[in-house]
Amino acid sequence: MQKIYLAGPDVFLPDAIIVGRRKCELCRQYGFEGLFPFVQGADPKKIFRANSALMERADIGLFNLTPFRGPSADVGTIFELGLMYGMGKPIYGYTNNPNNFTDRVEASHGARRDKAGRMWDREGYEIEKFGLTDNLMIEEALRETGHKIFVAEQGATGTLASLNAFEKCLSKISREMV
Amino acid sequence: MQKIYLAGPDVFLPDAIIVGRRKCELCRQYGFEGLFPFVQGADPKKIFRANSALMERADIGLFNLTPFRGPSADVGTIFELGLMYGMGKPIYGYTNNPNNFTDRVEASHGARRDKAGRMWDREGYEIEKFGLTDNLMIEEALRETGHKIFVAEQGATGTLASLNAFEKCLSKISREMV
């Protein structure tokens, strides 16, 4: 049975363990073993090594890219995305926020267009306007491996913990990995 | 001459090219060739591949971990950190913000402590309180390679583009890499 590492800011939810178990259960329904980073506690080195060991064991990475504390995905999740991409393992991603990155930055950090058509936030940093779901490195890494990001439907009341796009992603993996 | 990939949200500055050239110049002064992601434009795939090629060529990664649009580092930078860590290349990091992650999240997203001593932001997500500079995966990855993050001095008026901590980091690399 192939193993899927389940990355995401889900670990910061008050019911992280319940969410993790539910994700693992859904993995089983689709014929996979889910590996959720359940190890918590006071020792960051121990958590890092436990997560790293799970990524080593995993055949596939599945990333919750829902924005976290800002317009972009959780940095811990993105570190793991880079690492598993570097390992050459298949990676899949989903987001429960249907808005594109440019619009989210505009909403949280303002936007103005200059004469050349470039966009800048209110702190003076350029805004990527590729119509992607997040910083280009994230979506392009997934595209390089042949996958798109599963995006929750417009109008869906997606919270970080919603499992609708997650399950669609699992269904896709099960079709591609058999 | 060893090559250092210069990652960071510096690419979003209006004077990104000037900052990149200055960083490369400082690299030369310390005996290295700097590789800055100068490629910009309208094609995200082209940018992704250009940056990836630079990381392939580089012997070392040097990451600007200064918070960007929120309490954490730029996700594009962190994707690259994960990737170069996964490649087994030496990685170094610096931040121009001297405050620790827990304090920054409290400032931007609020914080309350529960009876068990765990901290939660106002959206109900747990706050890591390890006294680190960012999400544990970032700092622990650097520690695994034997490096700490260079932090701008308290009271320093560090903007994203400040080069003081960057230069200290370069100096350390030159002592370790000879």
XYZ file of C-alpha atoms in Angstrom:
356
model
C 0.000 0.000 0.000
C 1.409 3.371 -1.031
C 1.967 5.934 1.694
C 0.931 9.588 1.457
C 2.511 12.240 3.669
C -0.248 14.646 4.747
C 1.308 18.100 5.113
C -0.504 21.260 6.128
C -1.259 23.822 8.795
C -3.889 21.355 10.040
C -1.389 20.623 12.833
C -2.193 24.044 14.334
C -5.912 23.306 14.703
C -7.250 22.689 18.214
C -8.571 19.334 16.960
C -5.463 18.519 14.907
C -5.451 14.898 16.010
C -9.079 14.357 15.005
C -8.477 16.040 11.629
C -5.350 13.941 11.111
C -7.224 10.733 11.891
C -10.021 11.708 9.516
C -7.500 12.394 6.742
C -5.838 9.014 7.341
C -9.249 7.326 7.257
C -10.018 8.944 3.897
C -6.623 7.788 2.621
C -7.544 4.214 3.556
C -10.848 4.519 1.694
C -8.867 5.408 -1.437
C -6.398 2.576 -0.928
C -3.519 4.492 0.656
C -1.836 4.705 4.016
C -1.877 8.286 5.307
C 1.115 9.567 7.265
C 0.057 12.551 9.355
C 2.598 14.491 11.468
C 1.023 13.626 14.805
C 4.177 14.190 16.862
C 3.834 17.356 18.915
C 5.398 18.583 22.122
C 8.059 20.879 23.446
C 11.074 19.742 21.439
C 11.286 21.254 17.938
C 14.211 19.030 16.932
C 12.176 15.940 17.774
C 9.214 17.198 15.731
C 11.483 18.075 12.790
C 13.056 14.632 12.802
C 9.722 12.848 13.157
C 8.285 14.782 10.192
C 11.438 14.189 8.157
C 11.238 10.455 8.845
C 7.611 10.404 7.651
C 8.584 12.205 4.425
C 11.362 9.670 3.883
C 8.880 6.819 4.297
C 6.207 8.394 2.118
C 5.750 7.590 -1.584
C 3.648 10.693 -2.269
C 3.157 14.136 -0.678
C -0.266 15.774 -0.339
C -0.137 19.429 0.722
C -2.789 21.671 2.242
C -1.915 24.999 0.602
C -4.786 26.987 2.134
C -3.480 30.449 3.105
C -2.295 30.657 6.694
C -1.705 33.902 8.641
C -1.414 35.937 5.477
C -2.025 35.661 1.743
C 0.273 32.635 1.290
C 0.424 29.036 2.447
C 2.032 27.965 5.729
C 5.833 28.129 5.516
C 6.321 24.833 7.363
C 4.167 23.139 4.734
C 6.079 24.859 1.930
C 9.439 23.807 3.353
C 8.161 20.229 3.161
C 6.871 20.791 -0.378
C 10.340 21.899 -1.454
C 11.934 18.970 0.309
C 9.660 16.324 -1.202
C 9.932 17.955 -4.636
C 13.704 17.744 -4.209
C 13.380 14.086 -3.276
C 11.672 13.524 -6.620
C 8.488 12.184 -5.024
C 5.084 12.890 -6.602
C 3.476 15.926 -4.955
C -0.135 17.064 -4.963
C -1.698 20.157 -3.467
C -5.068 21.635 -2.640
C -6.377 24.889 -1.253
C -9.675 25.668 0.413
C -9.464 29.295 -0.713
C -10.793 29.813 -4.259
C -9.305 33.301 -4.745
C -6.102 33.729 -6.688
C -2.905 34.992 -5.090
C -2.926 38.424 -6.729
C -6.442 39.126 -5.435
C -5.581 37.885 -1.942
C -2.501 40.111 -1.705
C -4.541 43.056 -2.934
C -7.159 42.359 -0.247
C -4.669 42.038 2.605
C -1.841 44.359 1.542
C -3.340 46.783 -0.982
C -2.359 47.136 -4.620
C -1.559 49.861 -7.092
C -0.567 49.565 -10.741
C 2.258 51.627 -12.196
C 2.427 52.911 -15.762
C 4.251 49.794 -16.902
C 1.391 47.652 -15.561
C 3.378 46.221 -12.660
C 1.540 45.871 -9.348
C 2.864 46.948 -5.953
C 1.513 46.406 -2.438
C 1.272 49.224 0.079
C 4.676 48.363 1.552
C 6.232 48.807 -1.887
C 6.797 45.139 -2.767
C 5.909 43.846 -6.194
C 2.860 41.611 -6.484
C 3.084 38.598 -8.785
C 0.210 38.722 -11.242
C 0.334 35.355 -12.926
C -3.175 34.344 -11.857
C -1.730 31.482 -9.821
C -2.900 30.225 -6.430
C 0.254 31.393 -4.597
C 3.910 32.337 -5.161
C 4.957 30.933 -8.531
C 7.546 28.528 -7.083
C 4.744 26.546 -5.420
C 2.390 26.097 -8.340
C 5.182 25.644 -10.906
C 6.787 22.908 -8.786
C 3.504 21.020 -8.879
C 3.169 21.637 -12.618
C 6.673 20.289 -13.214
C 5.492 17.021 -11.712
C 2.426 17.093 -13.950
C -0.118 18.144 -11.333
C -2.355 21.115 -10.813
C -3.541 22.439 -7.475
C -7.056 21.408 -6.478
C -8.957 24.547 -5.626
C -12.144 24.661 -3.593
C -15.112 25.836 -5.640
C -15.878 29.542 -5.718
C -18.442 30.290 -3.046
C -17.520 27.237 -1.003
C -17.173 28.186 2.636
C -13.806 26.563 2.923
C -11.966 26.746 6.176
C -8.445 25.479 6.578
C -9.810 22.140 7.781
C -12.376 21.490 5.042
C -11.859 18.145 3.368
C -13.737 18.572 0.109
C -10.766 19.610 -2.062
C -8.581 17.169 -0.101
C -10.834 14.297 -1.060
C -10.949 15.373 -4.723
C -7.182 15.367 -4.683
C -7.102 11.880 -3.122
C -9.470 10.630 -5.802
C -7.118 12.006 -8.488
C -4.110 10.368 -6.849
C -5.905 7.043 -6.715
C -6.643 7.269 -10.458
C -3.062 8.176 -11.291
C -1.238 5.834 -8.962
C -2.939 2.533 -9.709
C 35.256 29.722 -6.765
C 32.269 28.426 -4.806
C 28.844 29.621 -5.839
C 26.179 30.885 -3.436
C 22.500 30.990 -4.429
C 21.007 34.202 -2.998
C 17.371 33.498 -2.141
C 14.927 35.951 -0.652
C 11.976 38.284 -1.159
C 14.531 40.846 -2.370
C 13.222 40.001 -5.847
C 10.007 41.879 -4.993
C 11.804 45.161 -4.241
C 11.456 47.987 -6.776
C 15.270 48.054 -6.978
C 15.670 44.269 -6.965
C 18.340 44.340 -9.657
C 20.464 46.854 -7.758
C 20.095 44.877 -4.511
C 20.998 41.682 -6.360
C 24.100 43.253 -7.866
C 25.151 44.583 -4.460
C 24.734 41.123 -2.933
C 26.803 39.564 -5.724
C 29.487 42.210 -5.203
C 29.659 41.395 -1.482
C 29.933 37.705 -2.365
C 32.972 38.476 -4.532
C 34.573 40.401 -1.663
C 34.305 37.255 0.439
C 35.659 35.051 -2.297
C 32.404 33.630 -3.681
C 30.342 33.900 -6.825
C 26.824 35.052 -6.020
C 23.920 33.645 -8.022
C 20.937 35.980 -7.768
C 17.565 35.128 -9.389
C 17.605 38.030 -11.823
C 15.226 36.432 -14.317
C 11.843 38.152 -14.200
C 9.025 38.598 -16.671
C 5.629 37.302 -17.538
C 6.296 33.570 -17.695
C 6.260 31.816 -14.304
C 7.523 28.519 -15.754
C 10.566 30.292 -17.192
C 11.310 31.946 -13.836
C 10.864 28.651 -11.995
C 13.257 26.867 -14.331
C 15.827 29.670 -14.228
C 15.806 29.660 -10.406
C 15.977 25.863 -10.324
C 18.985 25.897 -12.660
C 20.761 28.383 -10.379
C 20.105 26.179 -7.342
C 21.484 23.197 -9.251
C 24.653 25.144 -10.058
C 25.088 26.552 -6.550
C 27.331 24.977 -3.903
C 25.680 26.831 -1.028
C 22.307 28.502 -0.333
C 21.981 31.803 1.530
C 18.407 32.699 2.474
C 16.844 36.016 3.443
C 14.318 34.873 6.066
C 13.048 38.358 6.960
C 9.247 38.177 7.425
C 7.283 38.987 4.298
C 3.551 39.888 4.186
C 2.922 38.301 7.565
C 4.797 36.931 10.547
C 6.746 34.344 8.511
C 9.340 34.329 5.750
C 8.435 34.470 2.054
C 7.039 31.114 0.858
C 9.000 31.212 -2.420
C 12.200 31.494 -0.407
C 11.121 28.690 1.903
C 10.283 26.406 -1.007
C 13.870 26.932 -2.170
C 15.199 26.331 1.348
C 13.434 22.968 1.435
C 14.704 22.117 -2.023
C 18.356 22.959 -1.316
C 18.166 21.206 2.070
C 16.844 18.176 0.216
C 19.740 18.444 -2.246
C 22.102 18.131 0.715
C 23.744 21.495 0.023
C 24.942 23.719 2.903
C 22.278 26.301 3.768
C 22.591 29.539 5.721
C 19.937 32.036 6.706
C 19.525 35.516 8.087
C 16.678 37.748 9.135
C 16.544 41.509 9.494
C 13.785 41.233 12.101
C 15.166 40.652 15.609
C 11.843 39.592 17.176
C 11.078 35.918 17.681
C 8.259 34.157 15.862
C 5.960 33.794 18.872
C 6.107 37.544 19.550
C 5.544 38.396 15.893
C 2.464 36.163 15.652
C 1.126 37.670 18.864
C 1.627 41.167 17.413
C -0.059 40.418 14.095
C -2.647 37.770 14.999
C -3.213 38.098 18.755
C -2.499 35.482 21.393
C -4.178 33.881 24.378
C -2.883 31.192 26.676
C -5.087 28.316 27.751
C -4.916 26.531 31.115
C -2.425 24.006 29.738
C -0.116 26.861 28.736
C -0.692 26.422 24.995
C -0.992 29.620 22.939
C -3.673 30.326 20.317
C -4.073 33.169 17.851
C -7.347 34.994 17.384
C -8.362 32.712 14.513
C -7.980 29.714 16.827
C -4.703 28.319 15.447
C -1.982 27.198 17.804
C 1.116 29.369 18.071
C 4.490 27.633 18.258
C 6.327 28.879 21.323
C 9.798 27.490 20.892
C 11.513 30.898 20.907
C 12.660 30.313 17.329
C 12.852 32.853 14.509
C 10.055 31.222 12.467
C 8.179 27.943 11.997
C 10.286 25.165 13.504
C 10.895 23.382 10.190
C 12.939 26.348 8.968
C 15.258 26.838 11.903
C 15.650 23.109 12.595
C 16.616 22.444 8.974
C 19.425 24.963 9.347
C 20.437 23.434 12.683
C 20.575 19.975 11.136
C 23.227 21.317 8.789
C 25.102 22.834 11.737
C 24.086 26.458 11.187
C 22.120 29.004 13.125
C 20.154 31.888 11.659
C 21.899 35.257 11.713
C 19.555 37.728 13.344
C 19.812 41.503 13.045
C 20.624 43.145 16.364
C 17.747 44.272 18.567
C 16.983 47.897 17.846
C 18.489 47.704 14.374
C 16.201 49.385 11.853
C 16.299 46.433 9.547
C 14.242 46.504 6.423
C 13.928 43.544 4.138
C 16.824 44.876 2.046
C 19.327 45.598 4.833
C 22.637 43.879 4.238
C 24.181 43.913 7.712
C 23.058 40.424 8.797
C 23.631 39.219 5.207
C 27.261 40.293 5.384
C 27.781 38.671 8.804
C 26.421 35.485 7.327
C 28.792 35.734 4.344
C 31.706 36.257 6.694
C 30.730 33.073 8.573
C 30.432 31.108 5.341
C 33.889 32.274 4.245
C 35.373 31.057 7.545
C 33.632 27.689 7.285
C 34.056 26.987 3.584
C 37.804 27.594 3.133
